[in-house]
Short mmCIF file of C-alpha atoms in Angstrom, two decimals:
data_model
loop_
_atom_site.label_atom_id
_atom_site.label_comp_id
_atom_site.label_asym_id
_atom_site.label_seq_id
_atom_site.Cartn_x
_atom_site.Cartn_y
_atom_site.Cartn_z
CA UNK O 437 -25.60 -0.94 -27.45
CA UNK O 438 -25.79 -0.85 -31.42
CA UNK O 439 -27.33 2.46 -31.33
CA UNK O 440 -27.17 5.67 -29.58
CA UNK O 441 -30.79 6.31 -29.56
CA UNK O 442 -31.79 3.23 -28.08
CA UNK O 443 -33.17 3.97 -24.83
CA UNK O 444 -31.78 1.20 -22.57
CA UNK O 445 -28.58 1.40 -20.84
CA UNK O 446 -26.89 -0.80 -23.59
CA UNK O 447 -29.17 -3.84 -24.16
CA UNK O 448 -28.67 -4.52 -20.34
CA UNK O 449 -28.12 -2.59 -17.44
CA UNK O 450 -26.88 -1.30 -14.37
CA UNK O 451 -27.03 1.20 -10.91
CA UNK O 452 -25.02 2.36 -7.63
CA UNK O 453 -25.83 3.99 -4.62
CA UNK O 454 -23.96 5.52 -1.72
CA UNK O 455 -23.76 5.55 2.09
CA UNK O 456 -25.65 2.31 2.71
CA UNK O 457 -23.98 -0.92 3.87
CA UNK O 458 -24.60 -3.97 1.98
CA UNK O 459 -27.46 -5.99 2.19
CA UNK O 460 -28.20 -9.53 0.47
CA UNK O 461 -31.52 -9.91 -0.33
CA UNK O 462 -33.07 -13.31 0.26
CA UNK O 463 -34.88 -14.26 -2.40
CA UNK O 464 -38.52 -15.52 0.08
CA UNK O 465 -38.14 -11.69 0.47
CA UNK O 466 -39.03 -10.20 -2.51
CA UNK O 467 -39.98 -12.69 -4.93
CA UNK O 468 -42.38 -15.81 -5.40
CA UNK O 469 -40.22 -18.96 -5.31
CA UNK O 470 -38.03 -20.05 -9.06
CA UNK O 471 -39.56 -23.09 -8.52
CA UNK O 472 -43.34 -21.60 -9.26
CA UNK O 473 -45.20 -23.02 -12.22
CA UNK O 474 -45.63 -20.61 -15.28
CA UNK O 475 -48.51 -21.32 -17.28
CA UNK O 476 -50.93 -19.56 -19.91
CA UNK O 477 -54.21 -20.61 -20.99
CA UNK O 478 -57.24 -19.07 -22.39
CA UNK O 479 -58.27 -16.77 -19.13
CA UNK O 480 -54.62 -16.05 -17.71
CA UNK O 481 -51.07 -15.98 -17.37
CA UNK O 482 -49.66 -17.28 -13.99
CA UNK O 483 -45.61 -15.92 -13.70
CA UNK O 484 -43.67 -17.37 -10.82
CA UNK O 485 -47.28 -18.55 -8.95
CA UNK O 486 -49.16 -15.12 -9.35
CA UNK O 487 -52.26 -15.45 -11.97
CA UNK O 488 -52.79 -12.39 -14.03
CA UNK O 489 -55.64 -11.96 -16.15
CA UNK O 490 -55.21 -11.96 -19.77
CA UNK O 491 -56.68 -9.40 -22.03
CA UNK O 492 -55.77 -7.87 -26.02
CA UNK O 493 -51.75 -6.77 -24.68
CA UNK O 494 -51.62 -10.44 -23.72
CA UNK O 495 -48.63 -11.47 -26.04
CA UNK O 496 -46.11 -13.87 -23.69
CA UNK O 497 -45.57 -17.46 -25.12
CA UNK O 498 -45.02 -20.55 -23.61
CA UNK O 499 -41.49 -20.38 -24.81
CA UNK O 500 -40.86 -17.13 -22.89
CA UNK O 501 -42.45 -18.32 -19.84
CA UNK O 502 -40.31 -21.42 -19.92
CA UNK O 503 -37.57 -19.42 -18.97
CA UNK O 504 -38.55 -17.54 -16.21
CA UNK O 505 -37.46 -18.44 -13.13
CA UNK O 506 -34.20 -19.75 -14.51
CA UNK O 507 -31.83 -17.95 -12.74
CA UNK O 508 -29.21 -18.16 -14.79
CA UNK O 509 -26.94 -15.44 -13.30
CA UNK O 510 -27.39 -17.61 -9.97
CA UNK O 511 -26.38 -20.98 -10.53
CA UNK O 512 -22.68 -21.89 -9.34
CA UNK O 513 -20.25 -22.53 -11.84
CA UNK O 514 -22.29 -20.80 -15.03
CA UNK O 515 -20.38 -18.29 -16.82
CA UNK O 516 -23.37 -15.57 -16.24
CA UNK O 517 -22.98 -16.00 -12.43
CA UNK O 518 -19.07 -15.69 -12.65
CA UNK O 519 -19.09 -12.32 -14.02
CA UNK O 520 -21.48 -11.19 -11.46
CA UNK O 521 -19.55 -12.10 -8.94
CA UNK O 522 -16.61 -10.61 -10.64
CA UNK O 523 -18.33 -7.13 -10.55
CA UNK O 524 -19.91 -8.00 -7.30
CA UNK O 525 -16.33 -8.36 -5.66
CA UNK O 526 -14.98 -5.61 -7.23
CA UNK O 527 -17.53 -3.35 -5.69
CA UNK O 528 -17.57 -5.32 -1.93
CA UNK O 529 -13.69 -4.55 -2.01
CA UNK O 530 -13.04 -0.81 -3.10
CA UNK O 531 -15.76 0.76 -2.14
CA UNK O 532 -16.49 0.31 1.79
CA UNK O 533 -18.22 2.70 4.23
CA UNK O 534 -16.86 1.80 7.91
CA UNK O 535 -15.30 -1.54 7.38
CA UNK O 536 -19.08 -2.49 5.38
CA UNK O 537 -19.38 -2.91 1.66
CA UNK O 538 -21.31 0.16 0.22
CA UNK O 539 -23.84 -1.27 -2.21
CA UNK O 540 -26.68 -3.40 -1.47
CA UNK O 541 -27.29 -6.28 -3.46
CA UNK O 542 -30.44 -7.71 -5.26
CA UNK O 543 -30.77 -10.45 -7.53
CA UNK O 544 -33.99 -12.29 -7.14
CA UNK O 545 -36.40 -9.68 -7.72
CA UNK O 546 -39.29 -10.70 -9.99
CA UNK O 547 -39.12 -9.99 -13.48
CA UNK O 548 -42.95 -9.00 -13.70
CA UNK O 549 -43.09 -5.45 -13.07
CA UNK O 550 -45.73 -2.68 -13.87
CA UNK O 551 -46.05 -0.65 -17.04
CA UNK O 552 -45.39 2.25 -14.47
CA UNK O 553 -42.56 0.87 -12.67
CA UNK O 554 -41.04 0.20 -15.99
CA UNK O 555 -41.82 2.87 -18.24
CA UNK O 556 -43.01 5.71 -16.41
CA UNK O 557 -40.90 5.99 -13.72
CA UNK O 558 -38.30 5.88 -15.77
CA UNK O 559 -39.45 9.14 -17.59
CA UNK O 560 -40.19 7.10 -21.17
CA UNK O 561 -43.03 8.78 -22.36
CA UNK O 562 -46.40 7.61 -23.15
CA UNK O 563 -46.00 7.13 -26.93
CA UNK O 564 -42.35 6.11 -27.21
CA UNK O 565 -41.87 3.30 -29.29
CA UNK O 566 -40.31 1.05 -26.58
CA UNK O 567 -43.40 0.68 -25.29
CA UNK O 568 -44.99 -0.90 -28.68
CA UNK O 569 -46.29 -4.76 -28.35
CA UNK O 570 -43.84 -5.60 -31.25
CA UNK O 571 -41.03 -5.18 -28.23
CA UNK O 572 -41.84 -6.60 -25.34
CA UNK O 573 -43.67 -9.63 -23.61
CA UNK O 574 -47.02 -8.28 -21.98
CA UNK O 575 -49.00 -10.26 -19.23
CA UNK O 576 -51.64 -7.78 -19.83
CA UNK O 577 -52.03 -4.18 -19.88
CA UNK O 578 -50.96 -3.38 -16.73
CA UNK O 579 -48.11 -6.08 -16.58
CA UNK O 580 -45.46 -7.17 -18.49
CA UNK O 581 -42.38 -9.30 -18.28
CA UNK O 582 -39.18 -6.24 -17.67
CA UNK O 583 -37.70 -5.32 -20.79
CA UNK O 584 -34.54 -3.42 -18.21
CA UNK O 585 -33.91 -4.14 -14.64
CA UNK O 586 -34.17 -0.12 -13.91
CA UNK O 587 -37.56 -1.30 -13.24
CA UNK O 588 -36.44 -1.23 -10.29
CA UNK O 589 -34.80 1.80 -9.75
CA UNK O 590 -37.37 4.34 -8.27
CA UNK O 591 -38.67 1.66 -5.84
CA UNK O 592 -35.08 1.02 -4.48
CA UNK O 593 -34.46 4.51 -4.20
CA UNK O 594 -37.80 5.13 -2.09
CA UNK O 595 -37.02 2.82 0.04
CA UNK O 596 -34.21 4.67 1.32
CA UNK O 597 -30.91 3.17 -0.62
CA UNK O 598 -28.03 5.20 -1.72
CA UNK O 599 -25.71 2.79 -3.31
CA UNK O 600 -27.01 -0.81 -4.97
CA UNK O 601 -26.55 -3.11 -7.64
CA UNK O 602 -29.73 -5.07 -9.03
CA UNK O 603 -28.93 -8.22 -11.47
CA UNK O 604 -32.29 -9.72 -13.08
CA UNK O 605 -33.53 -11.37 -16.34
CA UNK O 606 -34.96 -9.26 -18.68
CA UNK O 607 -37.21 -9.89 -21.75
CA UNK O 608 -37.36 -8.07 -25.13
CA UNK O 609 -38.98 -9.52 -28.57
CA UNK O 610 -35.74 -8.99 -30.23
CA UNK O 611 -33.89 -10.59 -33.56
CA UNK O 612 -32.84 -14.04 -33.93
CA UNK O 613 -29.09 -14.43 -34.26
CA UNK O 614 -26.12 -15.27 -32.72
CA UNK O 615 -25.55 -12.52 -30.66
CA UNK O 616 -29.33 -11.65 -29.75
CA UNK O 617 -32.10 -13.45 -27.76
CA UNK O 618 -35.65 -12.82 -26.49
CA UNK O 619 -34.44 -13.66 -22.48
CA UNK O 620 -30.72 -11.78 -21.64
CA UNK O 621 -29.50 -10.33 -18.43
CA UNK O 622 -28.50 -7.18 -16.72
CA UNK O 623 -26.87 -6.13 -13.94
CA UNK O 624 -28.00 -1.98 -12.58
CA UNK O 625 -26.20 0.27 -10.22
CA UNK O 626 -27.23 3.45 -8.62
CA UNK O 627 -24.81 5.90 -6.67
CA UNK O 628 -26.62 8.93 -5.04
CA UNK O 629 -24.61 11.76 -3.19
CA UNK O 630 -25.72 14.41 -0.57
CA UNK O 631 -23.92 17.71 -0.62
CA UNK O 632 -21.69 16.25 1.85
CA UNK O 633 -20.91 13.32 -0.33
CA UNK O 634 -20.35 14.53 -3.40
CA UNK O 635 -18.19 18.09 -2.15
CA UNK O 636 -16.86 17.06 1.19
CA UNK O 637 -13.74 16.17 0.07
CA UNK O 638 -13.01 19.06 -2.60
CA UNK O 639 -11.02 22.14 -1.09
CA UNK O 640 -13.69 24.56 -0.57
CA UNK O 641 -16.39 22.24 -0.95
CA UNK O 642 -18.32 24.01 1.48
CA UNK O 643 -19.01 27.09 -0.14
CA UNK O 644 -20.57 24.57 -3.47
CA UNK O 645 -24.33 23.73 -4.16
CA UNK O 646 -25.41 20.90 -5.94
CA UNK O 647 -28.82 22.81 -7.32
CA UNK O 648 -29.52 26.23 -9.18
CA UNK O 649 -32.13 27.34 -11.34
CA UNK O 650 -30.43 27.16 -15.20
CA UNK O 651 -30.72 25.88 -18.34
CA UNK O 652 -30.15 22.60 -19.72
CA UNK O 653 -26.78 22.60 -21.58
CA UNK O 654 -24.57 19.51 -23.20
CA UNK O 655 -22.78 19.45 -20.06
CA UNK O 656 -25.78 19.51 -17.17
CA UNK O 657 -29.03 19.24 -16.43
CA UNK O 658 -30.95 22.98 -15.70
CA UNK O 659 -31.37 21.85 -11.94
CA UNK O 660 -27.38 21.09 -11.46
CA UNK O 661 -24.58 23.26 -10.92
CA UNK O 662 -21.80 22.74 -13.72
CA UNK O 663 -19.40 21.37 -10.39
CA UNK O 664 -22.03 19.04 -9.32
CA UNK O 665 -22.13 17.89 -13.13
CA UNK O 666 -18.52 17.56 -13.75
CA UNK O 667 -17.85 15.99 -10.37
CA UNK O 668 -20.59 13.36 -10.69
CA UNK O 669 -19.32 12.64 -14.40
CA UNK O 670 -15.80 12.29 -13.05
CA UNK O 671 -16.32 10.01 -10.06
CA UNK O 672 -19.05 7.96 -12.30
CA UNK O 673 -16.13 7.64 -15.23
CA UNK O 674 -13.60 6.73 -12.70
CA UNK O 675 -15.60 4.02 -11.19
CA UNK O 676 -16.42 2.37 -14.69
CA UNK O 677 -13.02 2.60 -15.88
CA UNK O 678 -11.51 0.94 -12.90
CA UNK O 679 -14.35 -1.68 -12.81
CA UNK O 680 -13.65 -2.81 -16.81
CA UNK O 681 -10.00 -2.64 -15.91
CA UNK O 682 -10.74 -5.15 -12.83
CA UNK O 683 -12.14 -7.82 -15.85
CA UNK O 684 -9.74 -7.11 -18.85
CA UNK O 685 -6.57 -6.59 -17.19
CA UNK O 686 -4.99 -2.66 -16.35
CA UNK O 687 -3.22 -2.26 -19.69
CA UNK O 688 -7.12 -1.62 -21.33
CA UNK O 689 -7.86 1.23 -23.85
CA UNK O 690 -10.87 2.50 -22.90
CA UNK O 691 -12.64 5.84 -24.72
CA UNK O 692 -15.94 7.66 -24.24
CA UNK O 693 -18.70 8.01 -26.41
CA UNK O 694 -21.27 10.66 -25.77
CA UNK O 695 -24.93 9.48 -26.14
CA UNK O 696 -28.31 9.92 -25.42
CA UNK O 697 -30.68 7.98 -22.58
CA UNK O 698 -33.71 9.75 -21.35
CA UNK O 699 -32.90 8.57 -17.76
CA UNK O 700 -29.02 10.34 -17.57
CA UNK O 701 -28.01 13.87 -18.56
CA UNK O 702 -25.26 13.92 -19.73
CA UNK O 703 -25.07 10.36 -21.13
CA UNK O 704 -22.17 8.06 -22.17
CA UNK O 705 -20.95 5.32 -23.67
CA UNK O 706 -17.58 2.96 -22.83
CA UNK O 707 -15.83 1.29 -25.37
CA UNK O 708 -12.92 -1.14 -24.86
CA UNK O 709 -10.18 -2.01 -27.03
CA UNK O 710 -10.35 -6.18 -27.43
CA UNK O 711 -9.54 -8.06 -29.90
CA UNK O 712 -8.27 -5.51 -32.61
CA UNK O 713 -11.77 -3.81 -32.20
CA UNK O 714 -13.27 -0.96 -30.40
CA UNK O 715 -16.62 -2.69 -28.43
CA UNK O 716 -19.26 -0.70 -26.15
CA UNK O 717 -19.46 -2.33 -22.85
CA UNK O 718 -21.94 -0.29 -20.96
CA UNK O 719 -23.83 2.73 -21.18
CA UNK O 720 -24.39 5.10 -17.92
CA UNK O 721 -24.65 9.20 -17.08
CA UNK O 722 -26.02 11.81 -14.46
CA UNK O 723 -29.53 10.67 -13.19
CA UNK O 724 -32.33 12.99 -14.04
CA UNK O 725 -33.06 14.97 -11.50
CA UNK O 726 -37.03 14.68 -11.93
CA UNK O 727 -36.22 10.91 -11.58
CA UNK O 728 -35.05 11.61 -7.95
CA UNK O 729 -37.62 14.07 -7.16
CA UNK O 730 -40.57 11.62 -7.99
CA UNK O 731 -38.54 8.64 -6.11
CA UNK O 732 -38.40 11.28 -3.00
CA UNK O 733 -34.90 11.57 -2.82
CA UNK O 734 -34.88 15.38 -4.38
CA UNK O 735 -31.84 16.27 -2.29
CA UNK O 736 -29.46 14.20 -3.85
CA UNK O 737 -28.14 13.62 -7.27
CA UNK O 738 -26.49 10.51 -8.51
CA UNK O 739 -25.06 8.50 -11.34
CA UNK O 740 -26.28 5.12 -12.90
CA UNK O 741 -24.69 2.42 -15.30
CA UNK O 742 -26.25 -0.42 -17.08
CA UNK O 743 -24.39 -3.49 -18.78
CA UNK O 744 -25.05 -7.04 -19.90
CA UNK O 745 -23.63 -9.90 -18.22
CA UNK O 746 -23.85 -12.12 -22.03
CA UNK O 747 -22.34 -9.58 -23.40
CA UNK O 748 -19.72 -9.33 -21.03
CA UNK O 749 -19.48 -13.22 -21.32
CA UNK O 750 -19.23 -13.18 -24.85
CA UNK O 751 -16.03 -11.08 -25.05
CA UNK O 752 -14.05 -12.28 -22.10
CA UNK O 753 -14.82 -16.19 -22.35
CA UNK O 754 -15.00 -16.44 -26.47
CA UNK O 755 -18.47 -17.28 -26.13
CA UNK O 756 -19.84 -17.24 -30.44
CA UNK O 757 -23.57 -18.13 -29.56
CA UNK O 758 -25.73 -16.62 -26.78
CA UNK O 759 -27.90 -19.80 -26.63
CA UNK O 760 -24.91 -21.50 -25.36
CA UNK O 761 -25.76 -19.67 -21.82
CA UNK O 762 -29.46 -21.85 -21.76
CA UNK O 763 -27.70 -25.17 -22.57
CA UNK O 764 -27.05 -28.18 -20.01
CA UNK O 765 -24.58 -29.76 -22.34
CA UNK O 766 -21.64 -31.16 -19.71
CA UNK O 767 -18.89 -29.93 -22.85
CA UNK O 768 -19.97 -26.36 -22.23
CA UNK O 769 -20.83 -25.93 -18.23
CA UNK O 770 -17.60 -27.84 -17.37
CA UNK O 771 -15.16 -25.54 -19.18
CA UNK O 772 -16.35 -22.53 -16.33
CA UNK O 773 -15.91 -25.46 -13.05
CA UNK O 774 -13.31 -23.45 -11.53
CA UNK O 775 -11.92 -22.71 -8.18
CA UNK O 776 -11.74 -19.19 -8.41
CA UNK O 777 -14.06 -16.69 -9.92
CA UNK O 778 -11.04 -14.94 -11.43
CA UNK O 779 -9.28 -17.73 -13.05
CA UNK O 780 -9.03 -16.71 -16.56
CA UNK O 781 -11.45 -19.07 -18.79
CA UNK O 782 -11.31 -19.25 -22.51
CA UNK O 783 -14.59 -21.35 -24.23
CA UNK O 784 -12.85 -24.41 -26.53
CA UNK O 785 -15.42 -25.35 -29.23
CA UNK O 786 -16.85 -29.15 -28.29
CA UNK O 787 -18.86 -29.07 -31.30
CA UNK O 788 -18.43 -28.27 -34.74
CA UNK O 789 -21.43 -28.95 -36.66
CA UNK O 790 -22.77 -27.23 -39.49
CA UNK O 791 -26.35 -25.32 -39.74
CA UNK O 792 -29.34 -26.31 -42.01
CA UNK O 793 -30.61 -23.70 -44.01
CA UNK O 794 -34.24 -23.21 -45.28
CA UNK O 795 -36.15 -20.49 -46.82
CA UNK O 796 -39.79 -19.46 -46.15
CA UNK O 797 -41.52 -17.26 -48.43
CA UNK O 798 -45.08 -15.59 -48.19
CA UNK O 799 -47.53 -12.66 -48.65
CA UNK O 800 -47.91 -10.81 -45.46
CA UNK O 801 -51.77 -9.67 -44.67
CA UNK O 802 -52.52 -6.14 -43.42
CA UNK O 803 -51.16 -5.15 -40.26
CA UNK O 804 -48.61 -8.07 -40.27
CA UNK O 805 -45.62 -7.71 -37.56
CA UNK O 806 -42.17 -9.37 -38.22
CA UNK O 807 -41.90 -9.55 -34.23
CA UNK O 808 -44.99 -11.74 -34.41
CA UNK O 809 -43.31 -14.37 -36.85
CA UNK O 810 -40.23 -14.63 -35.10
CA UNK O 811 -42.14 -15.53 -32.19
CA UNK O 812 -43.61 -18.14 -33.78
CA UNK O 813 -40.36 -19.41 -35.23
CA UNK O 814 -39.20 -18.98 -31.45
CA UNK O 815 -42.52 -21.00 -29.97
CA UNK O 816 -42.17 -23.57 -33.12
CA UNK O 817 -38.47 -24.20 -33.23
CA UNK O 818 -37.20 -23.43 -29.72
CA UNK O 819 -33.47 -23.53 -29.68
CA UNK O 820 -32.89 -24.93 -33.03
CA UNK O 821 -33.18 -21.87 -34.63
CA UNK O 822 -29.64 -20.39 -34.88
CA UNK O 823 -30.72 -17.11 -37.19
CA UNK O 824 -33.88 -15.55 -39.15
CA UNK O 825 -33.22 -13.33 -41.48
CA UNK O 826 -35.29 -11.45 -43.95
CA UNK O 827 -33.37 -11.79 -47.41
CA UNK O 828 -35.89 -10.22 -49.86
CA UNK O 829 -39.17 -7.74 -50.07
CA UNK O 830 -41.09 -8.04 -53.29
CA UNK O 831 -44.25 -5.65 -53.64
CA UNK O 832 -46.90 -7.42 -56.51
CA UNK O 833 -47.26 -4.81 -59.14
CA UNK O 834 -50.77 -5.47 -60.20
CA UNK O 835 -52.26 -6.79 -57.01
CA UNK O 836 -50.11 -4.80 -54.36
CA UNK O 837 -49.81 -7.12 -52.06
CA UNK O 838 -46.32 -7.53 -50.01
CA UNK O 839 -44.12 -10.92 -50.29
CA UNK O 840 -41.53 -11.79 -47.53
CA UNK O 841 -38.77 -14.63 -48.07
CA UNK O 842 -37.09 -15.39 -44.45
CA UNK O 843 -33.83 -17.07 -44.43
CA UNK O 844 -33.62 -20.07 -41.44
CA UNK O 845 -30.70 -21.62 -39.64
CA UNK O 846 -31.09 -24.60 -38.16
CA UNK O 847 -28.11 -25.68 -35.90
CA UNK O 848 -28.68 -28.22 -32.33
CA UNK O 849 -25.65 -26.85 -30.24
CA UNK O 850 -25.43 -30.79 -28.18
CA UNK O 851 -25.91 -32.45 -31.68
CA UNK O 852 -26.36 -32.95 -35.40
CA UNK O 853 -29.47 -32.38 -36.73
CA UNK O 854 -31.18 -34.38 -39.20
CA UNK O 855 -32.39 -33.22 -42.58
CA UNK O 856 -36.05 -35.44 -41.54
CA UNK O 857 -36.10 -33.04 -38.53
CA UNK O 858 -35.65 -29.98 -39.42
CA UNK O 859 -38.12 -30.41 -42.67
CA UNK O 860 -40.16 -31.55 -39.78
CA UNK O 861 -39.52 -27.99 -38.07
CA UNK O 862 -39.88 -26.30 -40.94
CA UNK O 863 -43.51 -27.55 -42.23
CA UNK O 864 -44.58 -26.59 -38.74
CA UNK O 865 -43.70 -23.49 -39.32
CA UNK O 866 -45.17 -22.79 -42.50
CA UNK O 867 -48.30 -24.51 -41.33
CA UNK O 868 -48.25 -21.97 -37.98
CA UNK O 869 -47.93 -18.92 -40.07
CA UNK O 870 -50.89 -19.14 -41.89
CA UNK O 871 -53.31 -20.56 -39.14
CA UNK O 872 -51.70 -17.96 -36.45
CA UNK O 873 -50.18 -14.72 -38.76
CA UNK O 874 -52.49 -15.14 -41.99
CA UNK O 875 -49.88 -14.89 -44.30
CA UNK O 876 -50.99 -16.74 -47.62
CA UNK O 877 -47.96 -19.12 -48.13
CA UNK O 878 -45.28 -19.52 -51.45
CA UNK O 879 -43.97 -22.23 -49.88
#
């Protein structure tokens, strides 16, 4: 995650849970078929074969639904589904309950979820800006595509699990670059304790408590005693350490970087030393007790981490463009064919072509959104657009009126673009933004 304040566990995440064997989850279980049509028309938006009734939050686009139902993290052989099963394994080996793996495993729930199940039950309040249209991909007002996969968190915790990891796709209106895309995905993990859990193994243990009526401090939560706290943030620090150590080899630097989530109290960061650079890998911390309470598990606390499996991707393998993971091109997908999940793989360049760049200029109308735009360059250009970036701001001194100048790359990752086709590109674009956006074009 760029930014502390950000209130995602990194831009992905990531849960455990405790005392529960594993379970796969088949996917006829819990979500509508991948194979499902996704449409939108004028009346509604139909998401893996359920219709949904469009209204004003209505702001998914073809392009976005065209992904859904991918799968990405679960088709053999693709880089995304290697380091799931990477973490996967790690957990299924060291930690066990009776000969059984601990944590349950789901990775085909559906990624339309409620506005509750993702925002309120996750304690984001009503008029946080993560919320705002200009983030995320609505279905409606009531539904929307999940910007996080702790989406799922309070239902999975209802239903009686103490240990599970959750991998999904999740959808944010986010920058176009190298390193960012509108589609990515996370993997959660939850780990709840009883009293026994948590102090049974601690000399004295018995005479501890995991709850007392205090105040909220940098170290704990007002409902937790400071050796519930500490011994949650120790066994939660342990685990991640050990699990980044599993991908990167045990001579890692890791440090920790206190942050803030409004899910975890106390909150951190991890940060790995690769490549001559310190990177954040994850983001986790002490569940928030209210979180439990409303999710009915009240006697228990827990810990929860979040990362991203591109991310992850991108600094193991040497992956330099996240739109590699949606391409079909035989040169990439072959290079991760291997015989073992933990056969180290490093990503040799089969292309080398260079981008086309062209600039788009005009005066934005009131209310005009940058999100907006970049959807259209999204809907317009697909995955020929390699970067958008604003280069200048002019304000008219007479007439007042605001001028934007967009910078586009153009770059095919399977081939060479032409200069015909991407002036083709572009004058759709231009044309686009002032049927659909307004904007009075300096083109």
């Amino acid at each position: 995650m760029a930014a502390c304040q950000t209130f995602y566990f990194t831009r992905r995440v990531i849960h455990l849970g405790c005392r529960q064997s594993l379970v796969r989850v088949s996917r006829t279980n819990f979500c509508s078929q991948a194979t499902s049509p996704n449409k939108l028309d004028n009346d509604a938006v139909e998401v893996l074969g359920n219709r949904y009734v469009r209204d004003e939050w209505t702001n998914v686009t073809p392009q976005i639904l065209s992904k859904v139902g991918r799968n990405l993290h679960n088709q053999q052989y693709h880089p995304l589904n290697l380091i799931k099963q990477r973490i996967q394994n790690h957990f299924y080996a060291k930690y066990t309950q009776r000969g059984n793996p601990l944590f349950s495993v789901y990775d085909y729930l559906s990624p339309a979820t409620t506005t509750e199940q993702t925002f309120d039950s996750v304690l984001i309040p009503k008029d946080h800006v993560t919320r705002r249209k200009q983030d995320n991909y609505y279905i409606n007002g009531s539904y929307l595509l999940r910007p996080h996969t702790s989406s799922h968190q309070r239902d999975l915790v209802k239903s009686g699990l103490d240990a599970f990891l959750v991998t999904g796709d999740v959808y944010r209106r986010d920058d176009i670059d190298r390193s960012h895309y509108p589609v990515f995905h996370q993997m959660e993990g939850v780990r709840l304790f009883s009293k026994h859990a948590l102090f049974g193994e601690v000399k004295g243990g018995h005479m501890l408590e995991l709850f007392e009526e205090g105040r909220r401090v940098p170290e704990k939560q007002e409902r937790h005693t400071l050796e519930a706290a500490k011994l949650l943030e120790h066994d939660l620090k342990q685990t991640l350490v050990a699990l980044v150590k599993t991908l990167f080899g045990e001579d890692l630097r890791t440090r920790w970087v206190d942050c803030y989530f409004p899910f975890t109290h106390p909150s951190f960061e991890l940060e790995i030393w690769f490549g001559g650079e310190w990177l954040e890998v994850l983001g986790c911390g002490v569940m928030e007790q209210e979180l439990l309470r409303r999710a009915g598990a009240s006697d228990k606390v827990g810990w929860a981490f979040g990362l991203g499996l591109e991310r992850l991707a991108m600094i193991l393998y040497g992956i330099p463009d996240i739109r590699m993971f949606w391409s079909n091109d035989h040169g990439f997908l072959s290079q991760f064919r291997v015989d073992d999940v933990n056969q180290p793989v490093k990503f040799q360049p089969f292309q080398k072509y260079e981008p086309i760049v062209r600039d788009i200029s005009f005066w934005i109308p009131s209310g005009f959104e940058r999100a907006d735009f970049l959807d259209l360059v999204r809907t317009v250009g697909a995955d020929v657009i390699e970067e958008v970036a604003i280069y200048d701001e002019f304000v008219h001194p007479k007439t007042k009126k605001t001028s934007n100048s967009y910078r586009i790359k153009y770059f095919q990752l399977e081939r060479l673009l032409t200069n015909e086709e991407v002036n083709s590109i572009h004058k759709k674009i231009q044309d686009a933004a002032v049927q659909e956006l307004g904007v009075e074009g300096r083109f």
